[in-house]
């Protein structure tokens, strides 16, 4: 009987085990789906922000290059910041100025003297780790001046060898996350002759400790100039820093000397090397490559001219080409039949061309044209011909801009047209740098504009293979993209993405990683995650926290486009069936998200299964003490508040946080011209007067922005 009972129990236990296994697999599958769409939300919103930044920058470029042609005066509001002149005498004065800054005896932080020693770097690490007082402005300025002098001597492309050391450590984006840098140093050791490092750009922005990170990196660069190497990233750019936090961080931490520090950092960032090559086999760049990337040409570029990769070189429309420019192998433009140098449309600036015959074509740069909303584009981006021409030349040399083309002014309501110029050598150089800093790999062959980010290119496995073969390289290491595991391999393992900022989007959202590369050139990956809470959380809890944060950001995005979405709902669903919610949302937001999967998380379903469209706005409201403002203007101000703040910060030269009513009007004029937003001037005047609460003629801009902040009902309940 006992044996029979055991035999009867065995099938039951097996069935139970199978059921548990199936349940667990379904459970993990659901968790994975949530994890993936959470990741997609974070990344799509991030890249949409970069598109907005590029769009704003292209407007500034137009203002600086063509403002006088439109009959206006020089745009002093932005020219000083975006296009600073480099007066040698002024630079000498700035260099001497820091010596006059006194460090009080009461200052408790680290003291620096040059040349730096190990004791100095240890003192910096100790102070920042213990969150002591920040480094004094006098030492920051001196450190930056010494870094600038050193970087001036460095080539565009650094060549390293593993024969002098056992291994080289390669780190990706840090984005102001000091804890990640300190953890890397704890796990892997401090930089030294025996322990060299390459940091692959994006040291600043987003995180709260960007200042501390660049101080540490620059200090080790000066201490170990042959063993500490820094590549430039797309965030080592003063225009990017306006949107993503570094400018604000500097001004908050160094109010008296912040502007001097920022101006000096423009120079330092522009002098950072563009690439590193290890053992002549491994290329390290921040973003990626394109089918136009030429390492020999890049080695000859005067990189310091490009203080922002978001702006093509400033040249007047009438300026003639510099015929005396150097002739670099493989990059000299050919002569067209009319005597002009011809160049691929890919190297033209971000101006949109319209043929006088009426047929639309485009000569938009691949790096900036995609930042223009489709509603503002005059033509589609022309597909780039990657084949060779009949005379054996690359298309770079055979395609020219039509001399009959007409330049249509972007972002402005104007009938003014300007005859285009032939792109300059500087623009060719600029495009090479943009591709290096902004590009991303893709799985499909070919090279195309990076429409998702709005800058650089998508490059396929064939583009990677061509470049590696041309320069006899083994692999490409790049950063620029957050990866859930901190790294990712693609293009048959020939392209490696390394990202070193853990918890980049949200607590528990991703690991950070670094690579160690020895003489065998076989990469070894080391992962980590800085966290005070994640270790105590289950997988489901970690996913839920990240998912909640992502959905919150997405709901704010929906709220910012409320009027457009309501119009789209009516257009897509004339019979109110509720079946076209996903199509309507994508037509407005263009985030390329799995809206059908997300629908149940964002809107309420009626008993019959149809979508209650307006429910996606229900748990949000605007903190709006300004009753006189119309709802449509409120929505507009909220949607573009970041752009408005950037323009304001350029006007607020003393960073007092106050702006005059007249300056507010000027800000709005730039803003509305940029975005084709038509609001009656009287309404703006009423708005300006209504937010001047104490009637002193000035507006507290921080209070103004706070008035248009979206509040979640859940947040309101938590406050109470």
XYZ file of C-alpha atoms in Angstrom:
720
model
C 0.000 0.000 0.000
C 2.795 2.384 0.863
C 4.450 1.950 -2.534
C 1.143 2.465 -4.348
C 0.487 5.646 -2.368
C 3.906 6.995 -3.301
C 3.307 6.238 -6.971
C -0.027 8.072 -6.808
C 1.555 11.118 -5.110
C 4.382 11.389 -7.661
C 2.212 12.406 -10.675
C 0.420 14.962 -8.504
C 3.723 16.493 -7.405
C 4.911 16.627 -11.022
C 1.716 18.358 -12.102
C 2.106 20.891 -9.292
C 5.716 21.531 -10.246
C 4.745 22.053 -13.893
C 1.969 24.454 -12.895
C 4.337 26.431 -10.658
C 6.914 26.544 -13.444
C 4.341 27.814 -15.945
C 3.103 30.446 -13.481
C 6.654 31.605 -12.820
C 7.435 31.860 -16.520
C 4.300 33.925 -17.130
C 5.138 36.071 -14.105
C 8.682 36.721 -15.363
C 7.370 37.384 -18.885
C 5.026 40.059 -17.519
C 7.857 41.587 -15.509
C 10.059 41.623 -18.623
C 7.350 43.300 -20.706
C 6.974 46.011 -18.068
C 10.745 46.425 -17.840
C 11.058 46.808 -21.605
C 8.301 49.346 -22.109
C 9.561 51.310 -19.084
C 12.950 51.460 -20.736
C 11.385 52.543 -24.033
C 9.516 55.378 -22.306
C 12.636 56.719 -20.595
C 14.732 56.555 -23.750
C 12.094 58.041 -26.057
C 11.495 61.011 -23.753
C 15.248 61.539 -23.388
C 15.834 61.582 -27.141
C 12.803 63.804 -27.715
C 14.445 66.308 -25.370
C 17.637 66.157 -27.425
C 15.610 66.837 -30.562
C 14.124 69.890 -28.853
C 17.617 71.065 -27.953
C 18.841 70.695 -31.526
C 15.783 72.489 -32.829
C 16.399 75.398 -30.465
C 20.083 75.465 -31.391
C 19.294 75.537 -35.102
C 17.116 78.566 -34.470
C 19.966 80.281 -32.630
C 22.266 79.448 -35.527
C 19.893 81.098 -37.955
C 19.602 84.156 -35.717
C 23.357 84.591 -35.484
C 24.098 83.921 -39.142
C 21.268 85.768 -40.845
C 19.769 88.305 -38.455
C 21.215 91.336 -40.221
C 19.848 90.086 -43.542
C 16.379 90.253 -42.051
C 16.802 93.948 -41.375
C 17.439 93.683 -37.655
C 20.276 94.564 -35.375
C 22.750 92.059 -33.997
C 20.971 89.683 -31.594
C 22.879 90.757 -28.497
C 20.567 88.677 -26.326
C 22.200 85.449 -27.438
C 25.308 86.285 -29.453
C 27.491 86.915 -26.432
C 26.828 83.489 -25.022
C 26.567 81.407 -28.176
C 29.326 83.038 -30.156
C 31.913 84.417 -27.710
C 34.892 86.128 -29.250
C 38.300 84.871 -28.200
C 40.279 88.016 -27.526
C 43.850 87.006 -26.541
C 44.214 90.055 -24.325
C 40.954 89.259 -22.574
C 42.100 85.656 -22.072
C 45.331 86.870 -20.482
C 43.302 89.086 -18.196
C 41.082 86.177 -17.207
C 44.125 84.007 -16.568
C 45.620 86.573 -14.223
C 42.352 87.355 -12.508
C 42.134 84.154 -10.474
C 45.442 84.985 -8.795
C 43.785 87.995 -7.186
C 41.014 85.906 -5.629
C 41.738 85.466 -1.939
C 41.083 82.208 -0.119
C 39.930 83.071 3.423
C 41.528 81.392 6.417
C 38.096 80.058 7.357
C 37.879 77.997 4.149
C 37.870 74.325 5.282
C 38.119 72.621 1.884
C 41.122 71.274 -0.065
C 43.986 73.614 -0.951
C 45.713 73.137 -4.313
C 49.133 74.148 -5.601
C 50.669 73.311 -8.950
C 52.098 70.996 -10.088
C 49.590 68.718 -8.384
C 50.600 65.797 -6.182
C 48.908 62.598 -5.032
C 48.144 64.361 -1.751
C 46.076 66.928 -3.644
C 43.965 64.359 -5.498
C 43.475 62.376 -2.290
C 42.291 65.547 -0.553
C 39.799 66.232 -3.352
C 38.431 62.681 -3.241
C 38.135 62.768 0.533
C 36.367 66.148 0.547
C 33.871 65.221 -2.154
C 33.191 61.788 -0.702
C 32.478 63.302 2.702
C 30.431 66.068 1.026
C 32.505 68.792 2.586
C 32.542 72.350 1.300
C 33.112 72.626 -2.459
C 36.500 73.489 -3.894
C 37.176 77.214 -3.706
C 36.600 79.188 -6.928
C 40.229 80.319 -6.982
C 41.428 76.719 -7.215
C 38.740 75.768 -9.733
C 39.815 78.573 -12.084
C 43.485 77.735 -11.646
C 42.806 74.039 -12.294
C 40.889 74.900 -15.473
C 43.639 77.216 -16.717
C 46.263 74.516 -16.167
C 44.019 71.944 -17.878
C 43.526 74.272 -20.838
C 47.279 74.776 -21.225
C 47.823 71.029 -21.172
C 45.030 70.185 -23.614
C 46.309 72.717 -26.152
C 49.310 70.449 -26.652
C 47.257 67.310 -27.189
C 46.413 65.900 -30.638
C 42.848 65.246 -31.791
C 43.383 61.482 -31.646
C 45.327 59.933 -28.758
C 47.329 56.757 -29.405
C 47.891 54.392 -26.468
C 49.688 51.092 -26.087
C 49.090 48.186 -23.720
C 52.770 47.258 -23.910
C 53.520 49.734 -21.136
C 50.854 48.438 -18.780
C 48.900 45.299 -18.064
C 45.440 46.728 -18.792
C 43.664 49.959 -19.728
C 40.280 50.748 -18.143
C 37.615 52.368 -20.338
C 34.634 54.147 -18.775
C 31.509 55.531 -20.421
C 29.084 58.334 -19.544
C 29.070 59.531 -15.931
C 26.599 62.431 -16.270
C 27.299 64.079 -12.958
C 26.941 60.891 -10.897
C 29.880 61.192 -8.531
C 29.014 58.018 -6.596
C 29.566 55.969 -9.753
C 33.019 57.489 -10.287
C 33.985 56.889 -6.665
C 32.758 53.286 -6.871
C 34.804 52.692 -10.040
C 37.907 53.991 -8.274
C 37.126 51.832 -5.221
C 36.647 48.646 -7.249
C 39.291 49.236 -9.908
C 41.847 51.469 -8.196
C 42.810 55.095 -8.669
C 44.404 56.306 -11.913
C 48.163 55.864 -11.903
C 51.061 54.851 -14.125
C 50.173 51.209 -13.466
C 46.425 51.765 -13.814
C 45.594 53.990 -16.826
C 42.065 55.123 -17.680
C 40.122 56.399 -20.684
C 36.918 58.298 -19.862
C 34.784 58.458 -22.977
C 32.902 61.745 -22.611
C 29.660 63.026 -21.062
C 31.138 63.790 -17.657
C 28.548 66.502 -16.940
C 24.809 67.299 -17.058
C 21.750 65.557 -15.576
C 23.417 64.521 -12.300
C 24.001 66.897 -9.383
C 27.777 66.459 -8.992
C 29.114 67.373 -12.433
C 31.423 70.047 -11.012
C 33.045 67.570 -8.637
C 33.508 65.014 -11.437
C 35.333 67.365 -13.797
C 37.519 68.630 -10.947
C 38.576 65.058 -10.118
C 39.101 64.048 -13.756
C 41.074 67.182 -14.634
C 43.187 66.850 -11.483
C 44.157 63.264 -12.374
C 44.756 64.372 -15.982
C 47.368 66.868 -14.783
C 48.822 64.436 -12.240
C 49.154 61.529 -14.706
C 49.173 63.112 -18.183
C 50.327 59.885 -19.852
C 47.891 57.610 -18.028
C 44.629 59.580 -17.730
C 42.781 60.265 -20.981
C 39.534 62.112 -21.612
C 37.526 62.029 -24.847
C 34.969 64.715 -25.611
C 31.282 63.777 -25.452
C 28.247 65.510 -26.894
C 27.502 66.989 -23.453
C 30.885 68.693 -23.256
C 29.107 71.539 -24.982
C 27.997 74.814 -23.417
C 24.697 74.901 -25.317
C 23.777 71.387 -24.156
C 24.726 72.427 -20.624
C 22.049 75.127 -20.668
C 19.268 72.564 -20.995
C 20.602 69.634 -19.007
C 21.711 71.291 -15.790
C 25.469 71.849 -15.736
C 25.256 75.621 -16.334
C 22.742 75.939 -13.514
C 24.870 73.789 -11.211
C 27.958 75.948 -11.782
C 26.044 79.176 -11.165
C 24.481 77.810 -7.980
C 27.790 76.576 -6.576
C 29.916 79.534 -7.694
C 27.655 82.567 -7.878
C 30.425 85.185 -7.805
C 32.739 83.476 -10.283
C 30.340 81.184 -12.113
C 30.391 83.091 -15.385
C 34.212 83.080 -15.487
C 34.218 79.330 -14.820
C 31.669 78.690 -17.574
C 33.557 80.763 -20.143
C 36.771 78.936 -19.324
C 35.017 75.581 -19.529
C 33.898 76.405 -23.078
C 37.570 76.520 -24.034
C 38.493 73.416 -22.057
C 35.657 71.325 -23.499
C 36.515 72.377 -27.062
C 40.123 71.251 -26.518
C 39.297 67.737 -25.328
C 40.569 65.052 -27.760
C 37.998 63.558 -30.109
C 39.140 59.924 -30.121
C 41.557 57.413 -28.612
C 43.155 54.436 -30.373
C 44.675 51.545 -28.410
C 47.417 49.420 -29.992
C 46.367 50.737 -33.420
C 43.473 48.256 -33.189
C 40.731 49.657 -30.947
C 39.031 52.966 -31.757
C 37.272 54.765 -28.872
C 34.874 57.626 -29.652
C 31.912 58.947 -27.711
C 29.047 58.495 -30.177
C 30.057 56.624 -33.295
C 30.922 57.022 -36.948
C 29.329 57.627 -40.330
C 30.220 56.565 -43.848
C 31.984 59.935 -44.164
C 34.213 59.490 -41.103
C 37.858 59.997 -42.043
C 40.346 59.540 -39.198
C 43.190 61.135 -41.177
C 41.064 64.190 -41.811
C 39.924 64.292 -38.181
C 43.535 64.313 -37.041
C 44.105 67.603 -38.891
C 41.026 69.522 -37.675
C 41.458 72.523 -35.394
C 39.041 71.141 -32.838
C 39.084 74.192 -30.554
C 37.093 76.150 -33.159
C 34.014 74.060 -32.425
C 32.989 75.162 -28.963
C 29.548 73.747 -29.620
C 28.850 70.821 -31.913
C 25.253 72.034 -32.057
C 26.175 75.001 -34.243
C 27.851 74.870 -37.626
C 30.676 77.411 -38.004
C 29.405 80.954 -38.229
C 30.082 82.543 -41.602
C 28.385 85.360 -43.431
C 26.261 84.393 -46.401
C 28.420 86.470 -48.761
C 31.774 85.240 -47.543
C 33.893 83.670 -50.244
C 35.519 80.304 -49.874
C 39.010 80.235 -48.483
C 40.974 78.875 -51.422
C 44.086 78.664 -49.339
C 42.810 76.003 -46.981
C 45.017 72.973 -46.574
C 44.413 70.057 -48.912
C 43.856 66.928 -46.867
C 44.046 63.505 -48.472
C 40.677 62.278 -49.683
C 38.753 65.336 -48.527
C 39.431 68.083 -51.058
C 36.203 69.124 -52.788
C 36.228 68.922 -56.559
C 35.581 71.862 -58.824
C 32.126 72.045 -60.364
C 31.449 73.410 -63.820
C 30.695 76.883 -62.495
C 33.960 77.055 -60.588
C 32.487 76.485 -57.138
C 33.667 73.699 -54.886
C 31.008 71.063 -54.781
C 30.161 68.972 -51.779
C 27.670 66.317 -50.773
C 24.411 67.653 -49.450
C 25.201 65.740 -46.278
C 27.825 68.339 -45.441
C 25.616 71.382 -45.927
C 24.351 73.324 -42.956
C 20.965 72.872 -41.419
C 19.257 75.235 -43.818
C 16.399 73.912 -45.877
C 16.665 74.323 -49.612
C 13.808 74.767 -52.041
C 14.510 74.675 -55.745
C 13.299 77.687 -57.687
C 11.591 75.390 -60.165
C 9.117 74.539 -57.459
C 10.252 70.956 -57.005
C 11.242 70.348 -53.436
C 14.576 68.875 -52.529
C 16.721 69.025 -49.442
C 20.261 69.809 -48.523
C 19.719 69.444 -44.814
C 22.542 68.191 -42.694
C 21.872 64.702 -41.421
C 22.776 65.952 -37.989
C 20.241 68.700 -37.650
C 17.502 68.419 -40.237
C 15.674 65.747 -38.321
C 15.345 68.071 -35.349
C 12.873 70.150 -37.328
C 9.283 69.045 -36.753
C 7.613 67.562 -39.796
C 5.115 70.372 -39.824
C 7.991 72.838 -40.251
C 9.958 70.941 -42.886
C 9.794 72.214 -46.452
C 11.040 68.967 -47.902
C 12.109 65.509 -46.920
C 15.723 64.605 -46.272
C 17.303 63.474 -49.505
C 18.619 59.924 -49.401
C 22.390 59.880 -49.530
C 23.987 58.040 -52.433
C 26.762 55.833 -51.110
C 27.821 54.529 -54.504
C 30.823 55.707 -56.480
C 30.354 57.976 -59.456
C 31.378 57.183 -63.012
C 34.672 59.003 -62.642
C 35.540 57.037 -59.502
C 34.852 59.823 -57.036
C 32.902 59.508 -53.836
C 29.553 61.351 -53.847
C 31.185 63.822 -51.467
C 32.924 65.217 -54.506
C 30.298 65.057 -57.215
C 27.079 66.406 -55.736
C 26.740 70.148 -55.592
C 24.174 72.571 -54.304
C 22.124 74.092 -57.075
C 23.120 77.726 -57.621
C 19.440 78.449 -58.216
C 18.394 77.176 -54.818
C 16.493 79.443 -52.472
C 17.012 79.357 -48.709
C 13.729 79.375 -46.841
C 14.050 80.883 -43.389
C 13.377 78.193 -40.764
C 11.236 78.808 -37.680
C 10.377 82.406 -38.617
C 7.241 83.832 -40.174
C 9.044 85.691 -42.901
C 8.911 85.958 -46.670
C 12.605 86.839 -46.818
C 14.674 84.496 -48.989
C 18.441 84.263 -49.053
C 20.638 82.814 -51.756
C 22.571 79.866 -50.283
C 26.323 79.686 -50.161
C 28.544 76.704 -50.842
C 29.344 74.936 -47.538
C 32.720 75.866 -46.123
C 35.640 73.725 -45.091
C 34.699 74.523 -41.502
C 31.299 72.955 -42.017
C 32.918 69.797 -43.363
C 35.063 69.636 -40.241
C 32.077 70.375 -38.046
C 30.098 67.544 -39.623
C 32.927 65.088 -38.954
C 32.869 66.085 -35.265
C 29.055 65.928 -35.031
C 29.040 62.374 -36.381
C 31.701 61.342 -33.875
C 29.836 62.812 -30.900
C 26.190 62.079 -31.767
C 25.893 58.903 -33.877
C 24.371 55.555 -32.849
C 24.749 52.031 -34.319
C 21.815 50.262 -35.955
C 21.309 46.645 -37.015
C 20.500 47.392 -40.654
C 23.191 48.167 -43.202
C 23.724 51.699 -44.420
C 24.083 55.166 -42.961
C 21.137 57.497 -42.428
C 20.213 60.592 -40.391
C 19.658 59.829 -36.716
C 16.018 60.882 -36.684
C 15.407 59.560 -33.165
C 17.945 61.821 -31.446
C 17.952 64.490 -34.138
C 21.749 64.561 -34.433
C 24.486 62.493 -36.062
C 23.852 59.272 -37.988
C 22.653 55.724 -37.648
C 25.487 53.541 -38.895
C 25.056 49.903 -39.833
C 27.361 46.847 -39.673
C 28.630 47.514 -43.202
C 29.724 51.044 -42.243
C 31.555 49.658 -39.203
C 33.242 46.941 -41.250
C 34.356 49.399 -43.938
C 35.985 51.745 -41.434
C 37.655 48.941 -39.464
C 39.110 47.440 -42.649
C 40.261 50.804 -43.961
C 42.286 51.537 -40.820
C 43.101 47.903 -39.934
C 41.172 48.150 -36.668
C 39.654 45.330 -34.637
C 36.761 47.008 -32.837
C 34.989 50.256 -32.003
C 34.180 51.171 -28.392
C 31.644 53.933 -27.872
C 29.265 55.239 -25.185
C 26.439 57.769 -25.622
C 23.554 55.318 -24.979
C 22.317 54.053 -21.638
C 22.173 50.247 -21.542
C 20.323 48.243 -18.912
C 23.329 46.051 -18.163
C 25.839 48.897 -18.530
C 27.174 47.579 -21.831
C 26.045 46.019 -25.094
C 27.689 44.368 -28.114
C 26.443 44.749 -31.685
C 27.702 44.463 -35.270
C 29.006 40.941 -34.640
C 30.816 42.098 -31.515
C 32.810 44.738 -33.394
C 30.959 47.637 -31.725
C 30.776 47.845 -27.923
C 28.681 50.391 -26.033
C 29.889 51.138 -22.505
C 27.846 53.270 -20.077
C 29.079 53.992 -16.561
C 26.215 55.929 -14.918
C 24.051 53.461 -13.001
C 20.454 54.338 -12.049
C 20.528 56.788 -14.930
C 16.782 57.136 -15.414
C 15.537 56.028 -12.028
C 16.669 54.092 -8.974
C 17.281 50.547 -10.170
C 16.754 51.340 -13.865
C 20.190 50.176 -15.052
C 23.636 49.009 -14.060
C 26.841 50.850 -14.826
C 29.909 49.157 -16.288
C 33.499 49.647 -17.367
C 35.851 47.685 -19.623
C 39.362 46.429 -18.978
C 41.435 45.857 -22.089
C 44.768 44.012 -22.012
C 47.391 43.227 -24.671
C 45.171 40.464 -26.068
C 42.537 43.155 -26.748
C 39.795 40.901 -25.391
C 37.406 43.151 -23.423
C 36.448 42.196 -19.881
C 33.288 43.807 -18.475
C 32.727 44.838 -14.871
C 29.228 45.786 -13.734
C 28.011 47.600 -10.634
C 25.055 49.545 -9.300
C 25.254 52.361 -6.799
C 22.210 52.212 -4.578
C 21.052 52.779 -1.054
C 17.745 51.014 -1.540
C 17.863 48.690 -4.568
C 19.584 45.821 -2.779
C 16.696 45.577 -0.329
C 14.073 45.557 -3.094
C 12.706 42.563 -4.976
C 12.786 42.452 -8.760
C 9.096 43.325 -8.933
C 9.595 46.282 -6.594
C 12.502 47.616 -8.656
C 10.505 47.333 -11.868
C 7.471 48.965 -10.246
C 9.468 51.964 -9.029
C 11.033 52.554 -12.443
C 7.718 51.946 -14.215
C 5.918 54.441 -11.979
C 8.504 57.134 -12.689
C 8.374 56.498 -16.446
C 4.571 56.585 -16.578
C 4.558 59.792 -14.552
C 6.834 61.460 -17.098
C 4.717 60.130 -19.935
C 1.495 61.456 -18.397
C 3.096 64.896 -18.166
C 3.989 64.613 -21.828
C 0.356 63.821 -22.633
C -0.858 66.738 -20.540
C 1.523 69.128 -22.295
C -0.126 68.226 -25.615
C -3.691 68.128 -24.304
C -5.269 70.350 -26.978
C -3.501 68.586 -29.835
C -4.446 65.175 -28.463
C -8.105 66.064 -28.073
C -8.152 67.263 -31.687
C -6.397 64.045 -32.788
C -8.888 61.879 -30.857
C -11.739 63.533 -32.755
C -9.929 63.170 -36.065
C -8.988 59.508 -35.660
C -12.166 58.330 -33.971
C -15.113 60.117 -35.566
C -17.542 57.457 -34.356
C -16.204 57.405 -30.792
C -15.439 53.699 -30.822
C -12.312 54.103 -28.727
C -10.241 51.906 -30.996
C -7.838 54.497 -32.358
C -6.376 55.919 -29.154
C -2.904 54.547 -29.880
C -2.818 55.937 -33.430
C -3.997 59.349 -32.270
C -1.405 59.581 -29.488
C 1.470 58.525 -31.741
C 0.420 61.058 -34.405
C 0.925 63.850 -31.868
C 3.812 62.712 -29.640
C 5.826 60.700 -32.206
C 7.673 58.775 -29.486
C 7.474 55.385 -31.219
C 6.214 53.625 -28.085
C 4.035 50.471 -27.728
C 0.921 52.535 -27.098
C -1.484 49.583 -27.269
C 0.438 47.877 -24.466
C 0.536 51.120 -22.478
C -3.114 51.994 -23.012
C -4.375 50.232 -19.907
C -1.743 52.060 -17.816
C -2.630 55.541 -19.082
C -6.374 55.664 -19.756
C -9.556 54.212 -18.300
C -11.634 51.748 -20.251
C -15.429 51.933 -20.304
C -17.506 48.812 -19.447
C -17.920 48.102 -23.156
C -14.138 48.118 -23.625
C -13.893 51.491 -25.374
C -11.387 54.139 -24.304
C -12.466 57.116 -22.221
C -10.122 59.517 -23.962
C -10.070 62.368 -21.468
C -9.229 60.065 -18.547
C -5.504 60.327 -19.406
C -5.596 63.944 -18.144
C -7.642 63.373 -14.988
C -4.936 62.901 -12.373
C -3.011 66.028 -13.402
C -3.613 69.699 -12.849
C -1.647 72.906 -13.302
C -0.546 75.014 -10.364
C -1.881 78.202 -11.871
C -2.213 81.196 -9.589
C -2.346 83.494 -12.639
C -6.062 83.571 -13.376
C -5.816 86.011 -16.277
C -3.906 83.589 -18.501
C -5.956 81.727 -21.076
C -5.875 77.893 -20.921
C -4.268 77.608 -24.376
C -1.442 79.956 -23.356
C -0.947 78.040 -20.105
C -0.526 74.816 -22.041
C 1.881 76.437 -24.479
C 4.015 77.911 -21.721
C 4.135 74.585 -19.904
C 5.056 72.597 -22.999
C 7.962 74.849 -23.921
C 9.029 76.015 -20.476
C 12.497 74.474 -20.850
C 13.177 76.367 -24.082
C 11.830 79.528 -22.509
C 14.116 79.074 -19.515
C 17.162 78.600 -21.761
C 16.472 81.828 -23.631
C 15.809 83.593 -20.333
C 19.119 82.438 -18.852
C 20.910 84.033 -21.788
C 19.147 87.326 -21.149
C 19.656 87.194 -17.383
C 23.368 87.911 -17.665
C 23.878 88.503 -13.947
C 21.948 85.289 -13.117
C 19.921 87.196 -10.543
C 16.803 85.178 -11.297
C 14.952 88.392 -12.102
C 13.933 89.560 -15.537
C 12.407 92.898 -16.495
C 9.031 93.029 -18.186
C 10.717 94.306 -21.335
C 13.199 91.411 -21.245
C 10.268 89.055 -20.842
C 8.720 90.508 -24.001
C 12.002 89.994 -25.846
C 12.191 86.431 -24.548
C 8.709 85.745 -25.798
C 9.428 87.241 -29.223
C 12.397 84.902 -29.693
C 10.417 82.013 -28.304
C 7.299 82.508 -30.400
C 9.308 83.083 -33.585
C 11.227 79.888 -32.956
C 8.130 77.755 -32.527
C 5.657 79.520 -34.821
C 3.399 80.187 -31.857
C 1.030 83.052 -32.505
C -0.158 84.771 -29.358
C -1.502 88.286 -29.300
C 1.092 90.754 -27.982
C -1.536 92.279 -25.691
C -2.030 88.872 -24.043
C 1.696 88.640 -23.367
C 1.729 92.140 -21.889
C -1.188 91.201 -19.639
C 0.655 88.033 -18.613
C 3.854 89.953 -17.813
C 1.998 92.501 -15.695
C 0.006 89.854 -13.853
C 3.107 87.933 -12.752
C 4.884 91.089 -11.598
C 3.383 90.531 -8.167
C 5.061 93.418 -6.335
C 4.775 95.758 -9.348
C 8.480 96.651 -9.359
C 8.898 96.070 -13.091
C 10.704 92.741 -12.600
C 9.551 89.140 -12.808
C 10.909 86.362 -10.620
C 11.384 83.837 -13.384
C 11.702 80.845 -11.068
C 8.313 81.670 -9.552
C 6.914 82.112 -13.033
C 8.063 78.639 -14.113
C 6.821 77.105 -10.874
C 3.384 78.564 -11.557
C 3.174 76.422 -14.674
C 4.302 73.173 -13.094
C 2.077 70.153 -13.541
C 1.088 68.467 -10.273
C -0.048 64.864 -9.979
C -2.994 64.272 -7.679
C -1.019 61.559 -5.921
C 1.747 64.088 -5.201
C -0.810 66.505 -3.772
C -2.192 63.837 -1.436
C 1.310 62.965 -0.235
C 1.964 66.621 0.649
C -1.138 66.675 2.809
